[in-house]
mmCIF file of C-alpha atoms and ligand atoms in Angstrom:
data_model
loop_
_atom_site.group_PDB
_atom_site.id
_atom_site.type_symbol
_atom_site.label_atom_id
_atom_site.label_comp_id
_atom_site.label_asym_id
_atom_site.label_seq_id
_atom_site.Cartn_x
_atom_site.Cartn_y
_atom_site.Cartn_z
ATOM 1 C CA UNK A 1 -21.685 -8.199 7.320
ATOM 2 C CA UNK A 2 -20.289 -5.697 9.650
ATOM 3 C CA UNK A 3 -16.800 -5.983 10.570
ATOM 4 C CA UNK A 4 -14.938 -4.887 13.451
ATOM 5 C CA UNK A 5 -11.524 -3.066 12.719
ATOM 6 C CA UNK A 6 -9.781 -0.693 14.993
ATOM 7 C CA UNK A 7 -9.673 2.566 15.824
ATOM 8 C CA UNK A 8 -7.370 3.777 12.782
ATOM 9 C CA UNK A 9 -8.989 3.249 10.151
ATOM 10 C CA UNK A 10 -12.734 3.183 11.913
ATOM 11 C CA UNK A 11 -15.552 5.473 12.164
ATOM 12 C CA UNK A 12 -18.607 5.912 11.367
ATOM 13 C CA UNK A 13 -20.412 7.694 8.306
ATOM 14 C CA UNK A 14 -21.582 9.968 10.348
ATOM 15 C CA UNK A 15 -18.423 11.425 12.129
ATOM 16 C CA UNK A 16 -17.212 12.489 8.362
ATOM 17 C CA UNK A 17 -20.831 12.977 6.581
ATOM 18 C CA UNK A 18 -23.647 15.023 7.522
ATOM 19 C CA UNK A 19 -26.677 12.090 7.760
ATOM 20 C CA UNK A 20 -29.023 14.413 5.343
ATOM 21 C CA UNK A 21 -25.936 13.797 2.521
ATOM 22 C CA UNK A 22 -25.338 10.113 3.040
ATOM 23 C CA UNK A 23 -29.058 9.599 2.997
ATOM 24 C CA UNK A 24 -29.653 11.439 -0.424
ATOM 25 C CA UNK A 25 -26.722 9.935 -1.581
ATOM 26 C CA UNK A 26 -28.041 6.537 -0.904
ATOM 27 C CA UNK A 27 -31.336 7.468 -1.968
ATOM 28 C CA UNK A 28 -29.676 8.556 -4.914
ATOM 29 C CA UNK A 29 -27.763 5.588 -6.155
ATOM 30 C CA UNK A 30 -30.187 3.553 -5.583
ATOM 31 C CA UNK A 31 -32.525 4.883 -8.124
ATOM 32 C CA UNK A 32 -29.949 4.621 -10.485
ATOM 33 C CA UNK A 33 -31.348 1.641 -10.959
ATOM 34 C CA UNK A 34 -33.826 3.209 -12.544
ATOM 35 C CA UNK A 35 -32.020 5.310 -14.906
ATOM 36 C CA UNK A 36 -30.327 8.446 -12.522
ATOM 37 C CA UNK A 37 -26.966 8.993 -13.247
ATOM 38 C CA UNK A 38 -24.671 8.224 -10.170
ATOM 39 C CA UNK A 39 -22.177 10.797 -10.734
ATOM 40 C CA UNK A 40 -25.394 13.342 -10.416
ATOM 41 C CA UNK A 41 -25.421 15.102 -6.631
ATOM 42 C CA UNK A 42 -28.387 15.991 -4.094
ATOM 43 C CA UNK A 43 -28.469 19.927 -4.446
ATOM 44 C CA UNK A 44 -28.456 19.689 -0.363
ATOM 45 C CA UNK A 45 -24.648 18.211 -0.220
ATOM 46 C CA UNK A 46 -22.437 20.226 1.219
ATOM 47 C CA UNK A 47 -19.880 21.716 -1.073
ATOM 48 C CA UNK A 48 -16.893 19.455 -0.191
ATOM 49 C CA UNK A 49 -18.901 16.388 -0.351
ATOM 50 C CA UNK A 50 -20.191 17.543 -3.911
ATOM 51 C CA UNK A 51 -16.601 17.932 -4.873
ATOM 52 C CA UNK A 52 -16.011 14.442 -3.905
ATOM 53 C CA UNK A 53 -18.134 12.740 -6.880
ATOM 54 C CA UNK A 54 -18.811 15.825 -8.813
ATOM 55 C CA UNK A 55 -16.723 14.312 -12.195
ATOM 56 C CA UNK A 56 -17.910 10.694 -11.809
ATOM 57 C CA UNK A 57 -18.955 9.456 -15.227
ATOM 58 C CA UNK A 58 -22.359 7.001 -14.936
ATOM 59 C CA UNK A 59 -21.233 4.029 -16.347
ATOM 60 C CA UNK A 60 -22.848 0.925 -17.616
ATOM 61 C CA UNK A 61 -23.669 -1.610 -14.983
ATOM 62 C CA UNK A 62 -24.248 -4.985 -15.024
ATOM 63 C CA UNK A 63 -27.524 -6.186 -13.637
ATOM 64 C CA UNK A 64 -26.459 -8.126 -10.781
ATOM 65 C CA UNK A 65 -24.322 -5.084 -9.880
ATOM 66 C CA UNK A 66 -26.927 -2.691 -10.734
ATOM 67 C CA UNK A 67 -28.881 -4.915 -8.006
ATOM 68 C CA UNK A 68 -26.713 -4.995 -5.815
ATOM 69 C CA UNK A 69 -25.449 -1.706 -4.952
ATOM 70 C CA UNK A 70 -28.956 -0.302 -3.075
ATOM 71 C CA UNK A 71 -28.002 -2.813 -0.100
ATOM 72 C CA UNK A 72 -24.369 -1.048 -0.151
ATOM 73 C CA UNK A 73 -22.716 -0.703 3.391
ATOM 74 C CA UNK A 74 -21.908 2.797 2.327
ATOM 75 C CA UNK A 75 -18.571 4.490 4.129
ATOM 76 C CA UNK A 76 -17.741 0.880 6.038
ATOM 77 C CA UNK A 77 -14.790 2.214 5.986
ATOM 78 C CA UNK A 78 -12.942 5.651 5.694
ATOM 79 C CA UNK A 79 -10.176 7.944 5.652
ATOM 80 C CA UNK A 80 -10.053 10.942 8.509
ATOM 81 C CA UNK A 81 -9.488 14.202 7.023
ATOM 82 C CA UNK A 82 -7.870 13.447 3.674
ATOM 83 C CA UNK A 83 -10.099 14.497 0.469
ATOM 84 C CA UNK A 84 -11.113 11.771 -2.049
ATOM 85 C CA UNK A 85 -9.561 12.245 -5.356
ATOM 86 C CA UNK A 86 -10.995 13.628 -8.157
ATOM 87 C CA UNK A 87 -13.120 10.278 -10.380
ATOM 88 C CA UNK A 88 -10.987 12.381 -13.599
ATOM 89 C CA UNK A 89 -7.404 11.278 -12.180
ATOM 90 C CA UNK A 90 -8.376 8.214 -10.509
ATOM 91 C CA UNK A 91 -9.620 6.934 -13.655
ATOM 92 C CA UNK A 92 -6.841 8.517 -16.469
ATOM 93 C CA UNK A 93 -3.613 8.362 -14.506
ATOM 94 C CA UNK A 94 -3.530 4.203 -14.058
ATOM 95 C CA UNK A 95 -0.876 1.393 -14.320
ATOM 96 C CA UNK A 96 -2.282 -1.456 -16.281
ATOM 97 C CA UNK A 97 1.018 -2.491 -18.299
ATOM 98 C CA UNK A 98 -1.629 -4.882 -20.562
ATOM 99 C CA UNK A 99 -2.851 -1.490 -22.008
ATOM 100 C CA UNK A 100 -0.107 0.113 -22.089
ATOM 101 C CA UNK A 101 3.164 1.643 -20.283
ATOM 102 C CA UNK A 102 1.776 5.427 -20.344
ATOM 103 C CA UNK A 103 -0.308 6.395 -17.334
ATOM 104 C CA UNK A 104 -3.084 7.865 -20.114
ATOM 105 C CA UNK A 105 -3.019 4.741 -21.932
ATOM 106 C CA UNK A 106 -5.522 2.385 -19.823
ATOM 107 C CA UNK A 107 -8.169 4.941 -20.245
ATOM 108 C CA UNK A 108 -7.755 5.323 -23.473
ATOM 109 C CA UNK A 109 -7.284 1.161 -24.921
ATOM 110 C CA UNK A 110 -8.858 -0.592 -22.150
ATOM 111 C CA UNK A 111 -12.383 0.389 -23.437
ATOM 112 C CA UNK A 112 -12.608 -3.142 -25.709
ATOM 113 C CA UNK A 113 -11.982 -5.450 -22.634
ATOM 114 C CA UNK A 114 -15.381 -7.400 -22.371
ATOM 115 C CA UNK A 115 -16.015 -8.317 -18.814
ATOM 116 C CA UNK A 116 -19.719 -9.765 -19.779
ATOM 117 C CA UNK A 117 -19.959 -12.505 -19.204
ATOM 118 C CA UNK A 118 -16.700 -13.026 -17.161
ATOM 119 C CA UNK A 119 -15.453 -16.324 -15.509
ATOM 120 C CA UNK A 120 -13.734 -17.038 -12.152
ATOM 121 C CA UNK A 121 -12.221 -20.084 -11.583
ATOM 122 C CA UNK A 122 -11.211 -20.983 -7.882
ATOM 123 C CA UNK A 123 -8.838 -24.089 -7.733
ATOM 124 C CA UNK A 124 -5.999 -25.507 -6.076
ATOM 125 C CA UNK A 125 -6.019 -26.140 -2.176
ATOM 126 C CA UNK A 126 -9.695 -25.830 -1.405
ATOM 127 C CA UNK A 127 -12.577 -27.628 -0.638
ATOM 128 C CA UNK A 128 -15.074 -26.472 -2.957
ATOM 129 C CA UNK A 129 -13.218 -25.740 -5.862
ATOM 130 C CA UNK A 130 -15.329 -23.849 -9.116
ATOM 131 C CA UNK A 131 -15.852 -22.431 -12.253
ATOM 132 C CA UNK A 132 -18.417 -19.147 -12.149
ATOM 133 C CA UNK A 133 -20.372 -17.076 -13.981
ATOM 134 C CA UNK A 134 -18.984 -13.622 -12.489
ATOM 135 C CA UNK A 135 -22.836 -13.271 -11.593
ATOM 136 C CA UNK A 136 -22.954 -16.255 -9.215
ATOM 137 C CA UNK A 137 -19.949 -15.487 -7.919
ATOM 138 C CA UNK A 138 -21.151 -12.551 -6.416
ATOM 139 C CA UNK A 139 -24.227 -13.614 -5.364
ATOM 140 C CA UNK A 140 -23.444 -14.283 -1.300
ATOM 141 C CA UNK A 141 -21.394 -10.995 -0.749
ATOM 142 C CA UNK A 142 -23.057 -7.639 0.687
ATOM 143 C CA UNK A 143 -21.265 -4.893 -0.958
ATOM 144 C CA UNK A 144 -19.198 -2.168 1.271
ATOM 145 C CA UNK A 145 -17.960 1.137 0.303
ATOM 146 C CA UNK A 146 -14.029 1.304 1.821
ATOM 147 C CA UNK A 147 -11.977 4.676 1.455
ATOM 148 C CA UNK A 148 -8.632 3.958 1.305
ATOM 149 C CA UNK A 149 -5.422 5.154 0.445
ATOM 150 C CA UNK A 150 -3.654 3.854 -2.514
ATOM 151 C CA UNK A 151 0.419 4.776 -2.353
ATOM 152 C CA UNK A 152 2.284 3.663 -5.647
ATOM 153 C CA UNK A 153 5.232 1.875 -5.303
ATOM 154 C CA UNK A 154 6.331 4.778 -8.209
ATOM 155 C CA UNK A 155 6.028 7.369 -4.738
ATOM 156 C CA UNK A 156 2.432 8.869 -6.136
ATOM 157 C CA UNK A 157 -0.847 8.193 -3.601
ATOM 158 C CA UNK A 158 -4.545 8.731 -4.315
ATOM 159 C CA UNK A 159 -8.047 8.463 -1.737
ATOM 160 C CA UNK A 160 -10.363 6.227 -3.607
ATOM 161 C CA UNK A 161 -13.801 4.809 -2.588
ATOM 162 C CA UNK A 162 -13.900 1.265 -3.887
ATOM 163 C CA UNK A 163 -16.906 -0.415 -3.876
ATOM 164 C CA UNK A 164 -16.234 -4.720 -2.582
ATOM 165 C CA UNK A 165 -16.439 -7.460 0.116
ATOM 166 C CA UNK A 166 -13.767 -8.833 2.341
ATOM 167 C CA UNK A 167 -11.761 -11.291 0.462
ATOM 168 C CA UNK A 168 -12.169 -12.950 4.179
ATOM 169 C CA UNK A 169 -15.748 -13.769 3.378
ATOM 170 C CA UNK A 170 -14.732 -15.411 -0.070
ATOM 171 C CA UNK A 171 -11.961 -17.918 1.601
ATOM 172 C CA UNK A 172 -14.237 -18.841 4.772
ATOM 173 C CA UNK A 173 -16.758 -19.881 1.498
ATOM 174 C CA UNK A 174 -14.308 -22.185 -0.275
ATOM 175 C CA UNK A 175 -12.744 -23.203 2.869
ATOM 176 C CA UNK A 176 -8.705 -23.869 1.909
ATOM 177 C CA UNK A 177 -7.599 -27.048 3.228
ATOM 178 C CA UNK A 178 -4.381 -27.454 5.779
ATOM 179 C CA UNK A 179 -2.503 -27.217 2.695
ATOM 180 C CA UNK A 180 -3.305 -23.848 1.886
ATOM 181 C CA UNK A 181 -0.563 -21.269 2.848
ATOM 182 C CA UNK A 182 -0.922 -19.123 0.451
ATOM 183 C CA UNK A 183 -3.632 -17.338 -2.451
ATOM 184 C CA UNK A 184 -2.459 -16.842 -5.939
ATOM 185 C CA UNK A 185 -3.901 -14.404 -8.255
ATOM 186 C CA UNK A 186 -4.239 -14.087 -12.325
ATOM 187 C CA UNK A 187 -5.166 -11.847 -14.706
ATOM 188 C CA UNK A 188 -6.688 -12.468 -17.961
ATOM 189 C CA UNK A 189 -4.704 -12.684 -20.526
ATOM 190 C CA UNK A 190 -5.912 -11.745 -24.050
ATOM 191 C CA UNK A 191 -3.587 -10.354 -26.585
ATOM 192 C CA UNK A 192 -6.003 -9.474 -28.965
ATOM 193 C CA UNK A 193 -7.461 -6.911 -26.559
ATOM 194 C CA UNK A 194 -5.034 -6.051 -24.799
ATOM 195 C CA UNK A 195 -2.091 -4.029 -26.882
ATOM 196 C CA UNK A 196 0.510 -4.388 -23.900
ATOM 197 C CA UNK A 197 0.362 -8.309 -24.314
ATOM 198 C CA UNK A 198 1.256 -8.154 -28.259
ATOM 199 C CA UNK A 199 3.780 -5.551 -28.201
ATOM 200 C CA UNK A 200 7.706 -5.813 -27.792
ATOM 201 C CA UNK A 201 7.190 -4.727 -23.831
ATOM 202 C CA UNK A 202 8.273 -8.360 -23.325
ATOM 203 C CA UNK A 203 9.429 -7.864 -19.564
ATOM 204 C CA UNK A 204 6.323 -9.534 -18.574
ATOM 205 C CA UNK A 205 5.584 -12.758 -18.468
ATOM 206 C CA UNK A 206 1.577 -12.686 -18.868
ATOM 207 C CA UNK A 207 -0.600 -13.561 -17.170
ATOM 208 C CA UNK A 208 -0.127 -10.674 -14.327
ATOM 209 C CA UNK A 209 -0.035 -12.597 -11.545
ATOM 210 C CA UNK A 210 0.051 -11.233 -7.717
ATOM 211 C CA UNK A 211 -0.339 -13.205 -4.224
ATOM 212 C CA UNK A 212 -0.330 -12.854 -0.284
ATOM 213 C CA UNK A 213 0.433 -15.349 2.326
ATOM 214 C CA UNK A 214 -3.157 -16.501 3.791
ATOM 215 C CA UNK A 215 -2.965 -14.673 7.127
ATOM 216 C CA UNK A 216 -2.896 -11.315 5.071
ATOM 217 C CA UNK A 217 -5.534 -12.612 2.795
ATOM 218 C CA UNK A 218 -7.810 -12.835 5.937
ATOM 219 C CA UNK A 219 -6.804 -9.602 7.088
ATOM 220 C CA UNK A 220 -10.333 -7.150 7.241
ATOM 221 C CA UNK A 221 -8.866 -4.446 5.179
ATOM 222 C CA UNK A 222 -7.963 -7.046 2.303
ATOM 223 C CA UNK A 223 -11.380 -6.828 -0.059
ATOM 224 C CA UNK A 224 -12.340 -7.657 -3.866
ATOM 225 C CA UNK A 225 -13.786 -4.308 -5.642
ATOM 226 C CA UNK A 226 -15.903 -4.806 -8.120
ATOM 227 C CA UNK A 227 -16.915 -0.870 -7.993
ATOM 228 C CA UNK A 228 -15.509 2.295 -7.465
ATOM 229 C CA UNK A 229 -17.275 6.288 -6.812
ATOM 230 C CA UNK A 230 -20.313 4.647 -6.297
ATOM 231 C CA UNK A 231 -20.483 2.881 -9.631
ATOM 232 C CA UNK A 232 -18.697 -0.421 -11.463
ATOM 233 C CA UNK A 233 -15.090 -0.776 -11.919
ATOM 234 C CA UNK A 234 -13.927 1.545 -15.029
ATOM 235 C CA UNK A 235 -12.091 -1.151 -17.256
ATOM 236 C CA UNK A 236 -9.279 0.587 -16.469
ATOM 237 C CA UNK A 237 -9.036 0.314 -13.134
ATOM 238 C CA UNK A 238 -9.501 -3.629 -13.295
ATOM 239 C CA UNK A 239 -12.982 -4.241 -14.299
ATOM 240 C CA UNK A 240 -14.650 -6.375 -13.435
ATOM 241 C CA UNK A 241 -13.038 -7.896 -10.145
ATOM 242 C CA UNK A 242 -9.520 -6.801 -8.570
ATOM 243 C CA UNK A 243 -7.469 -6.984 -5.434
ATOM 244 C CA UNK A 244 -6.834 -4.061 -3.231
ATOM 245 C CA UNK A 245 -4.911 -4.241 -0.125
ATOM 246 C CA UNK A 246 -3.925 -0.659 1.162
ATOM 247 C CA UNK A 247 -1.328 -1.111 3.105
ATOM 248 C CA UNK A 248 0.954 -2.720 0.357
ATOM 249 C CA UNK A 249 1.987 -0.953 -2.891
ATOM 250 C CA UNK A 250 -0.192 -0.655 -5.424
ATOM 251 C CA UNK A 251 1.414 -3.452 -7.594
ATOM 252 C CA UNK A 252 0.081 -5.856 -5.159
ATOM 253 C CA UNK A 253 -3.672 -4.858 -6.322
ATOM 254 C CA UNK A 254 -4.060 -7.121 -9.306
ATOM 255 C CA UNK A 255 -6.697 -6.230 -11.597
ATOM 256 C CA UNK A 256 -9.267 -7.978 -14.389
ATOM 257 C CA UNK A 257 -9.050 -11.317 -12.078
ATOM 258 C CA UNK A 258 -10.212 -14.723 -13.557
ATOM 259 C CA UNK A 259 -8.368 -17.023 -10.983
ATOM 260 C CA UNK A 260 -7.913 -17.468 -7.823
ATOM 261 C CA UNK A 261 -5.922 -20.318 -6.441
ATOM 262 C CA UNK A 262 -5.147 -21.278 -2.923
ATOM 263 C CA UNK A 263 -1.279 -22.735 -3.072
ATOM 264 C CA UNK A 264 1.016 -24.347 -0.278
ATOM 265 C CA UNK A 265 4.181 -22.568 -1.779
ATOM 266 C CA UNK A 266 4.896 -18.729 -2.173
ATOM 267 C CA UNK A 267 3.685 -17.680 -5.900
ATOM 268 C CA UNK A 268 5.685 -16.743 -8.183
ATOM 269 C CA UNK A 269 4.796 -12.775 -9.147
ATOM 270 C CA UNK A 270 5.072 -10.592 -12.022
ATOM 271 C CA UNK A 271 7.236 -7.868 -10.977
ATOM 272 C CA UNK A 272 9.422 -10.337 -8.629
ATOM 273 C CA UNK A 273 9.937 -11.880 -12.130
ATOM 274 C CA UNK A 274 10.979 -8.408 -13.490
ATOM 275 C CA UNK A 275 13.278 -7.066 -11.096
ATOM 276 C CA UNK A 276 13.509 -9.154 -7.387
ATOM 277 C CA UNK A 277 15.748 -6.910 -6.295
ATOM 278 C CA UNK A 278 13.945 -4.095 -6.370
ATOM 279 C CA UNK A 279 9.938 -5.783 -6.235
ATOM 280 C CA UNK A 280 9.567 -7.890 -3.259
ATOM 281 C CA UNK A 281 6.840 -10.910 -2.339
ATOM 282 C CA UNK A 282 5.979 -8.483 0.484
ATOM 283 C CA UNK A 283 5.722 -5.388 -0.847
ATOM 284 C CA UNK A 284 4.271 -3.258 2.866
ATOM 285 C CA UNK A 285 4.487 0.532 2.284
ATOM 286 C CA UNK A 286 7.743 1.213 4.097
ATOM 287 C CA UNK A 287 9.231 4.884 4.383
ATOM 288 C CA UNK A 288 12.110 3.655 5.933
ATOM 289 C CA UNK A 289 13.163 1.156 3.267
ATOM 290 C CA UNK A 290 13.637 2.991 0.340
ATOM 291 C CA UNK A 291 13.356 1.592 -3.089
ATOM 292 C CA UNK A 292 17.259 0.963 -5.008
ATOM 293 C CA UNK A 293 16.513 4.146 -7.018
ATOM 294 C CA UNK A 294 14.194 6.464 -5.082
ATOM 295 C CA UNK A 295 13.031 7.116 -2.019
ATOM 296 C CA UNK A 296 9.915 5.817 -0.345
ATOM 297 C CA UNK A 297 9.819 8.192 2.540
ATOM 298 C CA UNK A 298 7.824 10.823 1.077
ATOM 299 C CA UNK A 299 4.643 10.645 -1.518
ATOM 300 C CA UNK A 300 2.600 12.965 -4.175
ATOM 301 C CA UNK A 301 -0.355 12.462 -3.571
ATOM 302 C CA UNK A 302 -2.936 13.022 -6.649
ATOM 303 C CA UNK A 303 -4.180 15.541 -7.822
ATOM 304 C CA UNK A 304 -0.461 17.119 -8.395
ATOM 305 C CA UNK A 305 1.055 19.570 -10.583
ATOM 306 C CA UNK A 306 4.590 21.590 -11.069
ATOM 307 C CA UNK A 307 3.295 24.555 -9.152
ATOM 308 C CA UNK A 308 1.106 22.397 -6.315
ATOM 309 C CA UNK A 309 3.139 19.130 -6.511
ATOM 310 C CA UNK A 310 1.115 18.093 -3.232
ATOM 311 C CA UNK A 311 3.865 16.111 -1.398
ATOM 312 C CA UNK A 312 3.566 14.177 1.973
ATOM 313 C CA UNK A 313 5.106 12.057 4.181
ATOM 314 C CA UNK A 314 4.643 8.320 3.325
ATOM 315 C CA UNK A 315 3.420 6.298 6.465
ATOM 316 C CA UNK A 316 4.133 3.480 7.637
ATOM 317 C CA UNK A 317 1.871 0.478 6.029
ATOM 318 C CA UNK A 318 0.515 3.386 4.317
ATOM 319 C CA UNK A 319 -1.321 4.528 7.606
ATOM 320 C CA UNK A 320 -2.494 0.995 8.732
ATOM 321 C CA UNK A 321 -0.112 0.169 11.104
ATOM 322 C CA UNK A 322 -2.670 -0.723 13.970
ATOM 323 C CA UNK A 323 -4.624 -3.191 11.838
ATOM 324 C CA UNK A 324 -1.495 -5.007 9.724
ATOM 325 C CA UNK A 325 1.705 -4.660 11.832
ATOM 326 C CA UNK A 326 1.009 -8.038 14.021
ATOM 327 C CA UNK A 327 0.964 -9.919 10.558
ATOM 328 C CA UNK A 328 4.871 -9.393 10.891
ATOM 329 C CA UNK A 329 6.136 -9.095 14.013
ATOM 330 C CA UNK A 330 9.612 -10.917 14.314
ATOM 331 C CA UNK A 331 9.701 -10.667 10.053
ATOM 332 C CA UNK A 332 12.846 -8.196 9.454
ATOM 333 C CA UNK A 333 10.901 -5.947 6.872
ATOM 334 C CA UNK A 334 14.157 -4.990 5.135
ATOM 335 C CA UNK A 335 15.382 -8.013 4.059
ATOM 336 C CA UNK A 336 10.954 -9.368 2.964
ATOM 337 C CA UNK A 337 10.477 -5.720 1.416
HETATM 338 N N1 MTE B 1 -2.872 -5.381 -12.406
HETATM 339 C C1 MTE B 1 -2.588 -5.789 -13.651
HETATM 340 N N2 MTE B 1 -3.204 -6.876 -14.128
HETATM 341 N N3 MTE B 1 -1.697 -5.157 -14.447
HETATM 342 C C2 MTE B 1 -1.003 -4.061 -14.006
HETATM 343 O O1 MTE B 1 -0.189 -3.508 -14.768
HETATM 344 N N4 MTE B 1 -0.612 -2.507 -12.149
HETATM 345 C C3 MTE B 1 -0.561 -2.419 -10.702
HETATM 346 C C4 MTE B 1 -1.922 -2.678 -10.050
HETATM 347 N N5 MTE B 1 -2.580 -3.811 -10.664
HETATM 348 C C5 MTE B 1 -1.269 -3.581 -12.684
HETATM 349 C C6 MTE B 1 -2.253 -4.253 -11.921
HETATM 350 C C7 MTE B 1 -0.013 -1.155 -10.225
HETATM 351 S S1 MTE B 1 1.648 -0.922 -10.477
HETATM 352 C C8 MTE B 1 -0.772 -0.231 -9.556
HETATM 353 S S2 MTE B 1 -0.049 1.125 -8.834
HETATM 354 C C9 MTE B 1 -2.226 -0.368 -9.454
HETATM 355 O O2 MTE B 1 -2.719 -1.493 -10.179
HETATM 356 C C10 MTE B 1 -2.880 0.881 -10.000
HETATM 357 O O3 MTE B 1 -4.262 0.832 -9.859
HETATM 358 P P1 MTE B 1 -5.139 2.016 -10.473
HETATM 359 O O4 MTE B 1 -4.711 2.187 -11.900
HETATM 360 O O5 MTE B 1 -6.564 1.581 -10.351
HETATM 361 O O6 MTE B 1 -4.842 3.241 -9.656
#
């Protein structure tokens, strides 16, 4: 399904990709299907293009993905003259507190997470309300590739080319009642994979659990990944289903989901439950609201290092403004930060 979405964030494959690229590229993943490794480039790409995808690591698809991603809506949606980031950082500098605290630690203990088979449950205020294979879950949604920035609420930013369908599609399918006001989101819980659960970082109350009012839910840019770099979700980027919604901080982009639940109240979240005051419901990249103990105006956008820290200015909704501001007009964004 092709969506319409303004100018901002809008253009087409070709006004970023040479046709001869995205066409070998396609060609490309597609026969990974039969074996090719996706990471592997068309000698023809152009060096910066190459660049893009040169580190991605083929990794071990399930069928109905592997099946999938030939029919891919590649580049639905892009970013205008800001490189992807490297597959290497986007995959080893992560937050995923159930594996860990350290930004190196999701790569390196979120390898024994089984997400086959994997379960999604879809309750509360709907009316067709289900338990699903992962598999079936997936089986009425085309697959889109959307670039899009991802700013940290820590101030750090990356480019990254998920692979997903508009949660949009997903809610128009299980069709919330009146009720519905709002869309819940947990993550599995599993202590005896997941270190972060068992250990004394008790601050969390598991399950992670993240939500939007309904209106943003059915916002276009909103989308379920289920891929990333042309490939499946790494584990440690959420694997096998997560949230992303680019114009809010990352924290909002719950990973590993196994339930989604439409709700009449405003849900409870993790990191409200940590620290209100300084993690709010909202959560819309702001530079002029800065967090209590740093500011949000500026960003370092990955890859960065002491000599090339790689700083810019944050924007506002994270560079979205003409697709998400009209979900807040008359909302005073420094009191629903
Ligand atoms: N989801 C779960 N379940 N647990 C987490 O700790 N961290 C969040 C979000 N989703 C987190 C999560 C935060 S703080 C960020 S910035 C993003 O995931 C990071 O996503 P990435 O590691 O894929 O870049």
């Amino acid at each position: 399904m092709l969506i319409k979405l303004p100018k901002a964030s809008d253009s087409k494959e070709s006004d970023v990709t040479p046709e001869s690229f995205y066409l070998s590229r396609r060609a490309l993943l597609g026969s990974s299907l039969g074996g090719l490794a996706v990471g592997a480039l068309a000698p023809w790409a152009n060096a910066d293009e190459a660049a893009r995808y040169a580190d991605v690591e083929p990794g071990k698809a399930p069928q109905w993905f592997a099946e999938k991603l030939p029919q891919t809506q590649w580049q639905a949606v892009t970013v205008q003259g800001e490189a992807i980031t490297p597959f290497k950082d986007a995959t080893h500098y992560n937050n995923f507190y159930e594996f860990g605290t350290g930004k190196g630690d999701p790569a390196q203990n979120a390898g024994g997470m089984k997400t086959e088979p994997w379960s999604v449950v879809v309750d509360g205020e709907v009316s067709k309300p289900g338990r699903y294979a992962l598999e079936d879950f997936m089986k009425p949604y085309q697959l889109e590739e959307r670039i899009y920035r991802l700013r940290c609420v820590e101030a750090w930013s990356m480019v990254i080319p998920w692979i997903g369908f508009p949660l949009s599609v997903l809610l128009k399918q299980v069709e919330p009642t009146s009720k519905a006001k709002f869309i819940r989101f947990e993550t599995l819980q599993d202590p005896k994979v997941m270190p972060g659960q068992r250990s004394g970082f008790a601050l969390i109350d598991w399950p992670y659990v993240e939500g939007l009012r309904l209106d943003e839910a059915m916002n276009p840019l909103a989308i379920l990944a289920v891929g990333m770099y042309g490939r499946e979700l790494p584990n440690q980027n959420g694997a096998p289903l997560r949230l992303v919604v680019p114009w809010k901080y990352g924290f909002k982009s719950v990973k590993s989901i196994v339930r989604i639940s439409l709700v009449e109240d405003q849900p409870k979240t993790t990191w409200q439950g940590i620290a209100a005051d300084e993690y709010g419901f909202y959560a819309n990249v702001n530079p002029e609201v800065d967090h209590p103990r740093w500011t949000q105006a500026r960003e370092r956008r990955l890859p960065s290092g002491l000599f090339s820290p790689n700083i810019r200015e944050t924007r506002m909704f994270n560079g979205y403004e003409d697709e998400v501001a009209s979900l807040y007009s008359g909302l005073d964004l420094r009191k629903n930060y």
